[in-house]
XYZ file of C-alpha atoms in Angstrom:
73
model
C -8.411 12.907 3.213
C -5.224 10.899 2.540
C -1.461 11.959 1.552
C 0.259 10.325 -1.212
C 3.233 8.576 -0.032
C 6.201 7.200 -1.611
C 7.412 4.119 0.198
C 11.413 4.764 1.343
C 13.417 1.477 2.428
C 13.786 2.557 6.095
C 10.461 3.243 6.603
C 8.324 1.482 9.189
C 4.453 1.441 9.133
C 1.341 -0.741 9.789
C -2.645 -0.152 8.966
C -5.256 -1.460 8.012
C -6.427 -1.622 4.136
C -9.270 1.019 3.348
C -9.336 1.424 -0.294
C -7.488 -0.640 -3.243
C -6.598 0.865 -6.771
C -5.019 0.769 -9.896
C -4.204 2.875 -13.006
C -2.211 3.446 -16.432
C -0.912 6.213 -14.744
C 1.913 7.093 -17.212
C -0.041 5.356 -20.080
C 2.214 2.242 -20.331
C 2.893 0.964 -16.919
C -0.360 0.134 -14.307
C 0.488 0.894 -11.039
C -1.274 -0.518 -8.400
C -1.980 0.969 -4.793
C -3.871 1.287 -1.505
C -4.979 3.454 1.084
C -3.680 2.474 4.462
C -5.014 3.428 7.675
C -2.354 3.885 10.014
C -2.327 3.155 13.935
C -2.528 6.914 14.795
C -5.710 7.488 12.252
C -3.599 9.132 9.164
C -4.558 7.960 5.991
C -1.932 7.292 3.306
C -1.951 5.848 -0.626
C 1.186 3.925 -0.998
C 2.270 1.609 -4.049
C 2.642 -1.491 -3.779
C 3.646 -4.946 -5.847
C 1.230 -6.433 -8.380
C 1.443 -9.426 -6.541
C 0.662 -8.327 -2.883
C -2.298 -5.947 -4.454
C -3.900 -9.542 -5.695
C -3.576 -11.121 -2.242
C -5.250 -8.449 0.147
C -9.164 -7.104 0.563
C -10.239 -4.070 2.081
C -9.844 -4.455 5.691
C -6.727 -6.860 5.964
C -3.514 -5.626 7.734
C -0.796 -4.310 5.669
C 3.129 -3.802 7.814
C 5.970 -2.254 6.128
C 9.328 -2.862 7.667
C 12.411 -1.077 7.105
C 14.581 -3.129 4.414
C 11.579 -4.699 3.287
C 8.468 -4.666 0.903
C 5.172 -4.052 2.232
C 3.720 -7.419 3.132
C 0.162 -8.796 4.489
C -0.220 -9.477 7.779
């Protein structure tokens, strides 16, 4: 089970991608998201940029630092 998480500018986390998905949730905009298993074992689903979504695969590590967007590590 995972919890959906809106990324805040001051959030800090890192984890491993377990699932990628995309969809047109509002009928006009494509949203890209990934499920990430964090170091403490918790899983969260976060929205990421299209560019990052296209560059990562399942089992890749991504990191979110305060003041920055999530990035591949």
